[in-house]
Amino acid sequence: MTTNVPQPPPEDDLPCAVFVEMVTDYLEGSIPGDLRVRLEQHLAICPGCTSVLDQIDRLIRLAGRITEDDVDALQPAQRDEILAAFRQARHPD
Amino acid sequence: MDGRPALADSVVAFDDDVVLVGCLRDRDEAAFTWLLDRYDGCLRRVAMSYVGNRAIADEVVQETWMGVVSGIARFEGRSSVKTWIFRILVNIARARGIREHRSIPFASASRALEDGAGPAIDPDRFLTAPAADPTGHWVSFPLAWEHEPEERLEAAETVAVMREAMADLPPAQREVMTLRDVDGWTSVEVCDALNISETNQRVLLHRARSKVRRALEQYFEGASA
């Protein structure tokens, strides 16, 4: 098997394949202390996993740009209709 | 008005559910308009993911607002106003989805979790052959996006690739990622609105983000090849 990446030192026992499944949990802060430390030690020496973390972080920020342009805006006629319903609604008591 | 501050100069106070609900029950139109402007776009986006047709999504959103108008008096404050409105929408959209013969997100949480399950990264990219190297480390590192020019990362085309990738997600994953990453909801709000566990929410979100990441990676690699 060929490889073009330097292999991590033996004390890093966290497989990259495991790390990439924990990225969301890591970002959500739902990884407990000891494991979190191991993840961070791994990140410090693994450019591949660092890239994936950075990419997920970027795509979250990009997603924030998919906003109102994705859907039709509330049309004035529909807005008026909804507001009229609100005005006409009677108190229950 | 029972001791609440004058509303003309307290628009920000609508962020407080107690104030908001009180005003809505008093038929304060400024409060309702605030609500309408704040959530209509988000409701439309989510309605689309259930019914997949703008005209029907439009009806679903209209019906949701009518549900808010008629239901506010019965709102008991067990959830936030935001998730309450959202649940009204989800119930209406699901009913419409059934009528329109579309698949229903979250019809079964376990089915939703199986839907489109797969590893975040193609396993071929890791060293896994047990005899050779069982460490599960990268065969080759993913291309770092920091080498992409900033303007390309932020380009409208990149956002379009992302939107397409999200449209291809299984409904439950699309739903969670839309609320979390597009609309910026918290995980608690998403769990509450969709009635799913925190764990399921994270699994769905992770799968969604992983697929979108892959689509963006292919786009960048294809364009730089």
PDB file of C-alpha atoms in Angstrom:
ATOM      1  CA  MET A   1       0.000   0.000   0.000  1.00  0.00           C
ATOM      2  CA  THR A   2       1.417   3.361  -0.946  1.00  0.00           C
ATOM      3  CA  THR A   3       1.118   6.339   1.249  1.00  0.00           C
ATOM      4  CA  ASN A   4       2.150   9.909   0.808  1.00  0.00           C
ATOM      5  CA  VAL A   5       1.549  11.041   4.347  1.00  0.00           C
ATOM      6  CA  PRO A   6       3.906  10.905   7.289  1.00  0.00           C
ATOM      7  CA  GLN A   7       2.604   8.409   9.837  1.00  0.00           C
ATOM      8  CA  PRO A   8       1.753   9.702  13.292  1.00  0.00           C
ATOM      9  CA  PRO A   9       3.825   8.803  16.324  1.00  0.00           C
ATOM     10  CA  PRO A  10       2.731   5.604  18.106  1.00  0.00           C
ATOM     11  CA  GLU A  11       1.412   7.447  21.179  1.00  0.00           C
ATOM     12  CA  ASP A  12      -1.343   8.916  18.971  1.00  0.00           C
ATOM     13  CA  ASP A  13      -3.762   6.017  19.165  1.00  0.00           C
ATOM     14  CA  LEU A  14      -6.720   7.789  17.624  1.00  0.00           C
ATOM     15  CA  PRO A  15      -7.522   6.611  14.109  1.00  0.00           C
ATOM     16  CA  CYS A  16      -8.364   9.398  11.653  1.00  0.00           C
ATOM     17  CA  ALA A  17     -11.333   7.306  10.504  1.00  0.00           C
ATOM     18  CA  VAL A  18     -12.692   7.592  14.065  1.00  0.00           C
ATOM     19  CA  PHE A  19     -11.872  11.269  14.397  1.00  0.00           C
ATOM     20  CA  VAL A  20     -13.865  12.270  11.298  1.00  0.00           C
ATOM     21  CA  GLU A  21     -16.966  10.624  12.781  1.00  0.00           C
ATOM     22  CA  MET A  22     -16.580  12.741  15.920  1.00  0.00           C
ATOM     23  CA  VAL A  23     -16.216  16.145  14.269  1.00  0.00           C
ATOM     24  CA  THR A  24     -19.818  17.241  14.882  1.00  0.00           C
ATOM     25  CA  ASP A  25     -19.791  15.994  18.472  1.00  0.00           C
ATOM     26  CA  TYR A  26     -16.505  17.830  18.968  1.00  0.00           C
ATOM     27  CA  LEU A  27     -17.941  21.080  17.604  1.00  0.00           C
ATOM     28  CA  GLU A  28     -21.076  20.617  19.725  1.00  0.00           C
ATOM     29  CA  GLY A  29     -18.976  20.261  22.848  1.00  0.00           C
ATOM     30  CA  SER A  30     -20.408  16.836  23.549  1.00  0.00           C
ATOM     31  CA  ILE A  31     -17.105  15.019  23.864  1.00  0.00           C
ATOM     32  CA  PRO A  32     -16.057  14.431  27.492  1.00  0.00           C
ATOM     33  CA  GLY A  33     -12.797  15.834  28.855  1.00  0.00           C
ATOM     34  CA  ASP A  34     -10.299  12.983  28.438  1.00  0.00           C
ATOM     35  CA  LEU A  35     -11.418  12.114  24.947  1.00  0.00           C
ATOM     36  CA  ARG A  36     -11.473  15.766  24.020  1.00  0.00           C
ATOM     37  CA  VAL A  37      -7.832  16.088  25.066  1.00  0.00           C
ATOM     38  CA  ARG A  38      -6.968  13.082  22.890  1.00  0.00           C
ATOM     39  CA  LEU A  39      -8.806  14.611  19.938  1.00  0.00           C
ATOM     40  CA  GLU A  40      -6.937  17.857  20.377  1.00  0.00           C
ATOM     41  CA  GLN A  41      -3.587  16.098  20.662  1.00  0.00           C
ATOM     42  CA  HIS A  42      -4.448  14.250  17.484  1.00  0.00           C
ATOM     43  CA  LEU A  43      -5.439  17.454  15.700  1.00  0.00           C
ATOM     44  CA  ALA A  44      -2.125  19.036  16.638  1.00  0.00           C
ATOM     45  CA  ILE A  45      -0.225  16.427  14.631  1.00  0.00           C
ATOM     46  CA  CYS A  46      -2.701  15.466  11.877  1.00  0.00           C
ATOM     47  CA  PRO A  47      -3.065  17.903   8.953  1.00  0.00           C
ATOM     48  CA  GLY A  48      -5.707  15.672   7.312  1.00  0.00           C
ATOM     49  CA  CYS A  49      -8.101  15.776  10.252  1.00  0.00           C
ATOM     50  CA  THR A  50      -7.330  19.457  10.802  1.00  0.00           C
ATOM     51  CA  SER A  51      -8.442  20.108   7.204  1.00  0.00           C
ATOM     52  CA  VAL A  52     -11.685  18.198   7.689  1.00  0.00           C
ATOM     53  CA  LEU A  53     -12.455  20.128  10.874  1.00  0.00           C
ATOM     54  CA  ASP A  54     -11.682  23.407   9.096  1.00  0.00           C
ATOM     55  CA  GLN A  55     -13.869  22.407   6.141  1.00  0.00           C
ATOM     56  CA  ILE A  56     -16.844  21.545   8.326  1.00  0.00           C
ATOM     57  CA  ASP A  57     -16.384  24.832  10.141  1.00  0.00           C
ATOM     58  CA  ARG A  58     -16.330  26.706   6.826  1.00  0.00           C
ATOM     59  CA  LEU A  59     -19.363  24.962   5.444  1.00  0.00           C
ATOM     60  CA  ILE A  60     -21.346  25.864   8.553  1.00  0.00           C
ATOM     61  CA  ARG A  61     -20.490  29.510   7.918  1.00  0.00           C
ATOM     62  CA  LEU A  62     -21.311  29.166   4.212  1.00  0.00           C
ATOM     63  CA  ALA A  63     -24.656  27.562   5.052  1.00  0.00           C
ATOM     64  CA  GLY A  64     -25.590  30.740   6.868  1.00  0.00           C
ATOM     65  CA  ARG A  65     -25.580  32.444   3.485  1.00  0.00           C
ATOM     66  CA  ILE A  66     -28.314  30.210   2.095  1.00  0.00           C
ATOM     67  CA  THR A  67     -31.085  32.360   3.426  1.00  0.00           C
ATOM     68  CA  GLU A  68     -34.152  34.133   2.149  1.00  0.00           C
ATOM     69  CA  ASP A  69     -33.082  34.070  -1.495  1.00  0.00           C
ATOM     70  CA  ASP A  70     -33.801  30.362  -1.409  1.00  0.00           C
ATOM     71  CA  VAL A  71     -37.535  30.816  -0.945  1.00  0.00           C
ATOM     72  CA  ASP A  72     -40.226  33.201  -2.096  1.00  0.00           C
ATOM     73  CA  ALA A  73     -40.690  36.207   0.115  1.00  0.00           C
ATOM     74  CA  LEU A  74     -44.014  36.586   1.871  1.00  0.00           C
ATOM     75  CA  GLN A  75     -46.232  38.288  -0.705  1.00  0.00           C
ATOM     76  CA  PRO A  76     -47.967  41.507   0.384  1.00  0.00           C
ATOM     77  CA  ALA A  77     -51.424  40.095  -0.366  1.00  0.00           C
ATOM     78  CA  GLN A  78     -50.780  37.009   1.720  1.00  0.00           C
ATOM     79  CA  ARG A  79     -49.296  39.104   4.493  1.00  0.00           C
ATOM     80  CA  ASP A  80     -52.412  41.305   4.539  1.00  0.00           C
ATOM     81  CA  GLU A  81     -54.621  38.239   4.683  1.00  0.00           C
ATOM     82  CA  ILE A  82     -52.719  36.800   7.651  1.00  0.00           C
ATOM     83  CA  LEU A  83     -52.722  40.147   9.477  1.00  0.00           C
ATOM     84  CA  ALA A  84     -56.458  40.510   8.834  1.00  0.00           C
ATOM     85  CA  ALA A  85     -57.025  37.085  10.392  1.00  0.00           C
ATOM     86  CA  PHE A  86     -55.009  38.191  13.407  1.00  0.00           C
ATOM     87  CA  ARG A  87     -57.101  41.359  13.800  1.00  0.00           C
ATOM     88  CA  GLN A  88     -60.359  39.477  13.460  1.00  0.00           C
ATOM     89  CA  ALA A  89     -59.515  36.683  15.846  1.00  0.00           C
ATOM     90  CA  ARG A  90     -61.627  37.003  18.942  1.00  0.00           C
ATOM     91  CA  HIS A  91     -60.530  36.626  22.476  1.00  0.00           C
ATOM     92  CA  PRO A  92     -61.446  33.201  23.843  1.00  0.00           C
ATOM     93  CA  ASP A  93     -63.028  34.787  26.934  1.00  0.00           C
TER      94      ASP A  93
ATOM     95  CA  MET B   1     -51.749  46.773  29.605  1.00  0.00           C
ATOM     96  CA  ASP B   2     -50.861  45.250  32.902  1.00  0.00           C
ATOM     97  CA  GLY B   3     -47.607  46.941  33.787  1.00  0.00           C
ATOM     98  CA  ARG B   4     -45.689  45.850  30.706  1.00  0.00           C
ATOM     99  CA  PRO B   5     -43.484  48.513  29.182  1.00  0.00           C
ATOM    100  CA  ALA B   6     -44.908  50.658  26.418  1.00  0.00           C
ATOM    101  CA  LEU B   7     -44.436  48.647  23.263  1.00  0.00           C
ATOM    102  CA  ALA B   8     -43.570  51.318  20.771  1.00  0.00           C
ATOM    103  CA  ASP B   9     -40.067  51.521  22.187  1.00  0.00           C
ATOM    104  CA  SER B  10     -39.556  47.939  23.238  1.00  0.00           C
ATOM    105  CA  VAL B  11     -39.449  45.892  20.054  1.00  0.00           C
ATOM    106  CA  VAL B  12     -36.465  43.986  21.399  1.00  0.00           C
ATOM    107  CA  ALA B  13     -38.597  42.734  24.259  1.00  0.00           C
ATOM    108  CA  PHE B  14     -40.446  40.455  21.821  1.00  0.00           C
ATOM    109  CA  ASP B  15     -37.394  38.236  22.137  1.00  0.00           C
ATOM    110  CA  ASP B  16     -38.743  37.464  25.578  1.00  0.00           C
ATOM    111  CA  ASP B  17     -41.455  34.817  25.182  1.00  0.00           C
ATOM    112  CA  VAL B  18     -43.391  35.977  28.234  1.00  0.00           C
ATOM    113  CA  VAL B  19     -43.667  39.488  26.798  1.00  0.00           C
ATOM    114  CA  LEU B  20     -44.363  38.161  23.318  1.00  0.00           C
ATOM    115  CA  VAL B  21     -47.155  35.786  24.339  1.00  0.00           C
ATOM    116  CA  GLY B  22     -48.753  38.443  26.530  1.00  0.00           C
ATOM    117  CA  CYS B  23     -48.770  40.874  23.631  1.00  0.00           C
ATOM    118  CA  LEU B  24     -50.080  38.315  21.158  1.00  0.00           C
ATOM    119  CA  ARG B  25     -52.944  37.474  23.501  1.00  0.00           C
ATOM    120  CA  ASP B  26     -53.674  41.181  23.795  1.00  0.00           C
ATOM    121  CA  ARG B  27     -53.868  41.225  19.986  1.00  0.00           C
ATOM    122  CA  ASP B  28     -50.867  43.519  19.733  1.00  0.00           C
ATOM    123  CA  GLU B  29     -50.300  43.755  16.008  1.00  0.00           C
ATOM    124  CA  ALA B  30     -46.672  44.905  16.367  1.00  0.00           C
ATOM    125  CA  ALA B  31     -45.905  41.649  18.176  1.00  0.00           C
ATOM    126  CA  PHE B  32     -47.566  39.543  15.511  1.00  0.00           C
ATOM    127  CA  THR B  33     -45.869  41.466  12.684  1.00  0.00           C
ATOM    128  CA  TRP B  34     -42.541  40.949  14.409  1.00  0.00           C
ATOM    129  CA  LEU B  35     -43.221  37.216  14.570  1.00  0.00           C
ATOM    130  CA  LEU B  36     -44.323  37.090  10.941  1.00  0.00           C
ATOM    131  CA  ASP B  37     -41.234  38.895   9.662  1.00  0.00           C
ATOM    132  CA  ARG B  38     -38.920  36.891  11.825  1.00  0.00           C
ATOM    133  CA  TYR B  39     -40.067  33.374  10.984  1.00  0.00           C
ATOM    134  CA  ASP B  40     -41.859  33.414   7.650  1.00  0.00           C
ATOM    135  CA  GLY B  41     -38.716  32.768   5.551  1.00  0.00           C
ATOM    136  CA  CYS B  42     -37.539  29.983   7.805  1.00  0.00           C
ATOM    137  CA  LEU B  43     -40.992  28.365   7.786  1.00  0.00           C
ATOM    138  CA  ARG B  44     -41.034  28.474   3.976  1.00  0.00           C
ATOM    139  CA  ARG B  45     -37.643  26.812   3.700  1.00  0.00           C
ATOM    140  CA  VAL B  46     -38.642  24.003   5.987  1.00  0.00           C
ATOM    141  CA  ALA B  47     -42.074  23.614   4.390  1.00  0.00           C
ATOM    142  CA  MET B  48     -40.280  23.169   1.059  1.00  0.00           C
ATOM    143  CA  SER B  49     -38.277  20.267   2.417  1.00  0.00           C
ATOM    144  CA  TYR B  50     -41.533  18.471   3.244  1.00  0.00           C
ATOM    145  CA  VAL B  51     -43.670  19.218   0.211  1.00  0.00           C
ATOM    146  CA  GLY B  52     -41.085  20.093  -2.449  1.00  0.00           C
ATOM    147  CA  ASN B  53     -43.346  22.497  -4.286  1.00  0.00           C
ATOM    148  CA  ARG B  54     -43.434  26.248  -3.756  1.00  0.00           C
ATOM    149  CA  ALA B  55     -47.172  26.620  -4.229  1.00  0.00           C
ATOM    150  CA  ILE B  56     -47.973  23.923  -1.677  1.00  0.00           C
ATOM    151  CA  ALA B  57     -45.281  25.210   0.689  1.00  0.00           C
ATOM    152  CA  ASP B  58     -46.962  28.588   0.440  1.00  0.00           C
ATOM    153  CA  GLU B  59     -50.298  27.074   1.502  1.00  0.00           C
ATOM    154  CA  VAL B  60     -48.649  25.184   4.343  1.00  0.00           C
ATOM    155  CA  VAL B  61     -47.079  28.382   5.665  1.00  0.00           C
ATOM    156  CA  GLN B  62     -50.360  30.274   5.331  1.00  0.00           C
ATOM    157  CA  GLU B  63     -52.157  27.528   7.243  1.00  0.00           C
ATOM    158  CA  THR B  64     -49.418  27.623   9.885  1.00  0.00           C
ATOM    159  CA  TRP B  65     -49.908  31.338  10.497  1.00  0.00           C
ATOM    160  CA  MET B  66     -53.655  30.802  10.734  1.00  0.00           C
ATOM    161  CA  GLY B  67     -52.905  28.077  13.273  1.00  0.00           C
ATOM    162  CA  VAL B  68     -50.789  30.530  15.245  1.00  0.00           C
ATOM    163  CA  VAL B  69     -53.590  33.107  15.212  1.00  0.00           C
ATOM    164  CA  SER B  70     -56.208  30.661  16.424  1.00  0.00           C
ATOM    165  CA  GLY B  71     -53.941  28.747  18.798  1.00  0.00           C
ATOM    166  CA  ILE B  72     -52.113  31.468  20.672  1.00  0.00           C
ATOM    167  CA  ALA B  73     -54.753  31.583  23.389  1.00  0.00           C
ATOM    168  CA  ARG B  74     -54.099  27.909  24.125  1.00  0.00           C
ATOM    169  CA  PHE B  75     -50.297  28.201  24.054  1.00  0.00           C
ATOM    170  CA  GLU B  76     -49.100  26.945  27.419  1.00  0.00           C
ATOM    171  CA  GLY B  77     -45.462  27.933  27.271  1.00  0.00           C
ATOM    172  CA  ARG B  78     -44.111  24.384  27.614  1.00  0.00           C
ATOM    173  CA  SER B  79     -41.841  25.098  24.677  1.00  0.00           C
ATOM    174  CA  SER B  80     -40.612  28.370  23.213  1.00  0.00           C
ATOM    175  CA  VAL B  81     -42.926  30.266  20.868  1.00  0.00           C
ATOM    176  CA  LYS B  82     -40.476  29.532  18.068  1.00  0.00           C
ATOM    177  CA  THR B  83     -40.595  25.763  18.460  1.00  0.00           C
ATOM    178  CA  TRP B  84     -44.355  25.871  19.040  1.00  0.00           C
ATOM    179  CA  ILE B  85     -44.861  27.615  15.682  1.00  0.00           C
ATOM    180  CA  PHE B  86     -42.501  25.216  14.083  1.00  0.00           C
ATOM    181  CA  ARG B  87     -44.356  22.189  15.387  1.00  0.00           C
ATOM    182  CA  ILE B  88     -47.576  23.573  13.959  1.00  0.00           C
ATOM    183  CA  LEU B  89     -45.824  23.824  10.608  1.00  0.00           C
ATOM    184  CA  VAL B  90     -44.338  20.338  10.818  1.00  0.00           C
ATOM    185  CA  ASN B  91     -47.717  18.800  11.593  1.00  0.00           C
ATOM    186  CA  ILE B  92     -49.441  20.619   8.735  1.00  0.00           C
ATOM    187  CA  ALA B  93     -46.563  19.878   6.352  1.00  0.00           C
ATOM    188  CA  ARG B  94     -46.510  16.202   7.273  1.00  0.00           C
ATOM    189  CA  ALA B  95     -50.240  15.922   6.677  1.00  0.00           C
ATOM    190  CA  ARG B  96     -49.806  17.638   3.304  1.00  0.00           C
ATOM    191  CA  GLY B  97     -46.804  15.426   2.530  1.00  0.00           C
ATOM    192  CA  ILE B  98     -48.986  12.369   3.035  1.00  0.00           C
ATOM    193  CA  ARG B  99     -51.638  13.812   0.758  1.00  0.00           C
ATOM    194  CA  GLU B 100     -49.001  14.621  -1.854  1.00  0.00           C
ATOM    195  CA  HIS B 101     -47.513  11.101  -1.474  1.00  0.00           C
ATOM    196  CA  ARG B 102     -44.117  12.374  -0.484  1.00  0.00           C
ATOM    197  CA  SER B 103     -41.809  10.655   1.930  1.00  0.00           C
ATOM    198  CA  ILE B 104     -42.232  11.948   5.440  1.00  0.00           C
ATOM    199  CA  PRO B 105     -39.199  12.974   7.434  1.00  0.00           C
ATOM    200  CA  PHE B 106     -39.140  11.530  10.951  1.00  0.00           C
ATOM    201  CA  ALA B 107     -42.054   9.183  10.303  1.00  0.00           C
ATOM    202  CA  SER B 108     -39.824   6.794  12.154  1.00  0.00           C
ATOM    203  CA  ALA B 109     -36.713   7.995  13.906  1.00  0.00           C
ATOM    204  CA  SER B 110     -34.910   4.714  13.356  1.00  0.00           C
ATOM    205  CA  ARG B 111     -35.775   4.690   9.679  1.00  0.00           C
ATOM    206  CA  ALA B 112     -34.626   8.279   9.380  1.00  0.00           C
ATOM    207  CA  LEU B 113     -31.315   7.329  10.943  1.00  0.00           C
ATOM    208  CA  GLU B 114     -30.816   4.433   8.553  1.00  0.00           C
ATOM    209  CA  ASP B 115     -31.712   6.635   5.653  1.00  0.00           C
ATOM    210  CA  GLY B 116     -28.515   7.534   3.852  1.00  0.00           C
ATOM    211  CA  ALA B 117     -26.299   6.215   6.629  1.00  0.00           C
ATOM    212  CA  GLY B 118     -22.654   5.849   5.747  1.00  0.00           C
ATOM    213  CA  PRO B 119     -19.247   6.897   6.943  1.00  0.00           C
ATOM    214  CA  ALA B 120     -18.342  10.592   6.959  1.00  0.00           C
ATOM    215  CA  ILE B 121     -15.383   9.927   4.678  1.00  0.00           C
ATOM    216  CA  ASP B 122     -14.941   7.178   2.100  1.00  0.00           C
ATOM    217  CA  PRO B 123     -13.223   4.304   3.988  1.00  0.00           C
ATOM    218  CA  ASP B 124     -10.811   3.829   1.055  1.00  0.00           C
ATOM    219  CA  ARG B 125      -9.134   6.995   2.139  1.00  0.00           C
ATOM    220  CA  PHE B 126      -7.901   5.402   5.349  1.00  0.00           C
ATOM    221  CA  LEU B 127      -5.337   2.697   5.951  1.00  0.00           C
ATOM    222  CA  THR B 128      -7.409  -0.185   7.219  1.00  0.00           C
ATOM    223  CA  ALA B 129      -5.943  -3.392   5.759  1.00  0.00           C
ATOM    224  CA  PRO B 130      -5.464  -5.252   9.050  1.00  0.00           C
ATOM    225  CA  ALA B 131      -2.143  -6.906   8.205  1.00  0.00           C
ATOM    226  CA  ALA B 132      -0.520  -3.882   6.628  1.00  0.00           C
ATOM    227  CA  ASP B 133      -1.628  -1.007   8.802  1.00  0.00           C
ATOM    228  CA  PRO B 134      -4.735  -1.163  10.951  1.00  0.00           C
ATOM    229  CA  THR B 135      -4.309   2.366  12.287  1.00  0.00           C
ATOM    230  CA  GLY B 136      -7.068   3.966  10.245  1.00  0.00           C
ATOM    231  CA  HIS B 137      -4.909   6.930   9.282  1.00  0.00           C
ATOM    232  CA  TRP B 138      -5.174   8.821   6.011  1.00  0.00           C
ATOM    233  CA  VAL B 139      -3.882   7.254   2.808  1.00  0.00           C
ATOM    234  CA  SER B 140      -3.657  10.778   1.428  1.00  0.00           C
ATOM    235  CA  PHE B 141      -4.713  13.941   3.136  1.00  0.00           C
ATOM    236  CA  PRO B 142      -7.831  15.718   1.955  1.00  0.00           C
ATOM    237  CA  LEU B 143      -7.019  18.838  -0.014  1.00  0.00           C
ATOM    238  CA  ALA B 144      -6.869  21.735   2.428  1.00  0.00           C
ATOM    239  CA  TRP B 145      -9.328  24.413   1.415  1.00  0.00           C
ATOM    240  CA  GLU B 146      -7.202  27.165   2.885  1.00  0.00           C
ATOM    241  CA  HIS B 147      -5.262  26.952  -0.376  1.00  0.00           C
ATOM    242  CA  GLU B 148      -8.379  27.972  -2.241  1.00  0.00           C
ATOM    243  CA  PRO B 149      -8.572  31.702  -2.866  1.00  0.00           C
ATOM    244  CA  GLU B 150     -10.901  33.269  -0.349  1.00  0.00           C
ATOM    245  CA  GLU B 151     -13.129  34.758  -3.061  1.00  0.00           C
ATOM    246  CA  ARG B 152     -13.689  31.292  -4.505  1.00  0.00           C
ATOM    247  CA  LEU B 153     -14.645  29.834  -1.137  1.00  0.00           C
ATOM    248  CA  GLU B 154     -17.141  32.619  -0.659  1.00  0.00           C
ATOM    249  CA  ALA B 155     -18.406  32.699  -4.261  1.00  0.00           C
ATOM    250  CA  ALA B 156     -22.071  32.453  -5.125  1.00  0.00           C
ATOM    251  CA  GLU B 157     -21.225  29.339  -7.130  1.00  0.00           C
ATOM    252  CA  THR B 158     -19.843  27.617  -4.029  1.00  0.00           C
ATOM    253  CA  VAL B 159     -23.033  28.447  -2.171  1.00  0.00           C
ATOM    254  CA  ALA B 160     -25.003  27.051  -5.125  1.00  0.00           C
ATOM    255  CA  VAL B 161     -23.034  23.767  -5.000  1.00  0.00           C
ATOM    256  CA  MET B 162     -23.809  23.599  -1.319  1.00  0.00           C
ATOM    257  CA  ARG B 163     -27.502  24.248  -1.823  1.00  0.00           C
ATOM    258  CA  GLU B 164     -27.665  21.474  -4.411  1.00  0.00           C
ATOM    259  CA  ALA B 165     -25.860  19.049  -2.111  1.00  0.00           C
ATOM    260  CA  MET B 166     -28.345  19.874   0.652  1.00  0.00           C
ATOM    261  CA  ALA B 167     -31.275  19.332  -1.712  1.00  0.00           C
ATOM    262  CA  ASP B 168     -29.962  15.809  -2.373  1.00  0.00           C
ATOM    263  CA  LEU B 169     -29.845  14.870   1.320  1.00  0.00           C
ATOM    264  CA  PRO B 170     -32.405  12.473   2.788  1.00  0.00           C
ATOM    265  CA  PRO B 171     -35.246  14.618   4.222  1.00  0.00           C
ATOM    266  CA  ALA B 172     -34.439  14.160   7.911  1.00  0.00           C
ATOM    267  CA  GLN B 173     -30.803  15.137   7.393  1.00  0.00           C
ATOM    268  CA  ARG B 174     -31.747  18.118   5.237  1.00  0.00           C
ATOM    269  CA  GLU B 175     -34.245  19.212   7.847  1.00  0.00           C
ATOM    270  CA  VAL B 176     -31.754  19.194  10.713  1.00  0.00           C
ATOM    271  CA  MET B 177     -28.965  20.837   8.719  1.00  0.00           C
ATOM    272  CA  THR B 178     -31.322  23.536   7.419  1.00  0.00           C
ATOM    273  CA  LEU B 179     -32.423  24.473  10.911  1.00  0.00           C
ATOM    274  CA  ARG B 180     -29.005  24.250  12.526  1.00  0.00           C
ATOM    275  CA  ASP B 181     -26.675  25.655   9.897  1.00  0.00           C
ATOM    276  CA  VAL B 182     -28.853  27.779   7.626  1.00  0.00           C
ATOM    277  CA  ASP B 183     -31.240  29.188  10.203  1.00  0.00           C
ATOM    278  CA  GLY B 184     -28.864  28.997  13.144  1.00  0.00           C
ATOM    279  CA  TRP B 185     -31.132  27.138  15.569  1.00  0.00           C
ATOM    280  CA  THR B 186     -29.647  25.543  18.688  1.00  0.00           C
ATOM    281  CA  SER B 187     -29.659  21.765  19.037  1.00  0.00           C
ATOM    282  CA  VAL B 188     -32.176  22.051  21.881  1.00  0.00           C
ATOM    283  CA  GLU B 189     -34.576  23.990  19.652  1.00  0.00           C
ATOM    284  CA  VAL B 190     -34.235  21.493  16.820  1.00  0.00           C
ATOM    285  CA  CYS B 191     -34.817  18.497  19.114  1.00  0.00           C
ATOM    286  CA  ASP B 192     -37.839  20.204  20.600  1.00  0.00           C
ATOM    287  CA  ALA B 193     -39.368  21.219  17.262  1.00  0.00           C
ATOM    288  CA  LEU B 194     -38.779  17.897  15.531  1.00  0.00           C
ATOM    289  CA  ASN B 195     -39.314  15.751  18.602  1.00  0.00           C
ATOM    290  CA  ILE B 196     -36.072  13.833  18.235  1.00  0.00           C
ATOM    291  CA  SER B 197     -33.375  12.992  20.757  1.00  0.00           C
ATOM    292  CA  GLU B 198     -30.176  14.951  21.109  1.00  0.00           C
ATOM    293  CA  THR B 199     -28.213  11.928  19.892  1.00  0.00           C
ATOM    294  CA  ASN B 200     -30.357  11.472  16.789  1.00  0.00           C
ATOM    295  CA  GLN B 201     -30.076  15.146  16.054  1.00  0.00           C
ATOM    296  CA  ARG B 202     -26.286  15.012  16.173  1.00  0.00           C
ATOM    297  CA  VAL B 203     -26.106  11.873  14.043  1.00  0.00           C
ATOM    298  CA  LEU B 204     -28.374  13.382  11.382  1.00  0.00           C
ATOM    299  CA  LEU B 205     -26.452  16.658  11.432  1.00  0.00           C
ATOM    300  CA  HIS B 206     -23.109  14.902  11.170  1.00  0.00           C
ATOM    301  CA  ARG B 207     -24.209  12.797   8.217  1.00  0.00           C
ATOM    302  CA  ALA B 208     -25.635  15.833   6.472  1.00  0.00           C
ATOM    303  CA  ARG B 209     -22.531  17.951   6.973  1.00  0.00           C
ATOM    304  CA  SER B 210     -20.261  15.090   5.935  1.00  0.00           C
ATOM    305  CA  LYS B 211     -22.103  14.663   2.634  1.00  0.00           C
ATOM    306  CA  VAL B 212     -22.124  18.364   1.916  1.00  0.00           C
ATOM    307  CA  ARG B 213     -18.417  18.520   2.771  1.00  0.00           C
ATOM    308  CA  ARG B 214     -17.798  15.726   0.289  1.00  0.00           C
ATOM    309  CA  ALA B 215     -19.763  17.533  -2.428  1.00  0.00           C
ATOM    310  CA  LEU B 216     -17.753  20.711  -1.865  1.00  0.00           C
ATOM    311  CA  GLU B 217     -14.521  18.743  -1.851  1.00  0.00           C
ATOM    312  CA  GLN B 218     -15.392  17.171  -5.203  1.00  0.00           C
ATOM    313  CA  TYR B 219     -16.291  20.570  -6.556  1.00  0.00           C
ATOM    314  CA  PHE B 220     -12.986  22.133  -5.492  1.00  0.00           C
ATOM    315  CA  GLU B 221     -10.902  19.160  -6.607  1.00  0.00           C
ATOM    316  CA  GLY B 222     -12.715  18.923  -9.931  1.00  0.00           C
ATOM    317  CA  ALA B 223     -12.235  22.603 -10.576  1.00  0.00           C
ATOM    318  CA  SER B 224      -8.528  22.554  -9.708  1.00  0.00           C
ATOM    319  CA  ALA B 225      -7.738  19.340 -11.624  1.00  0.00           C
TER     320      ALA B 225
END
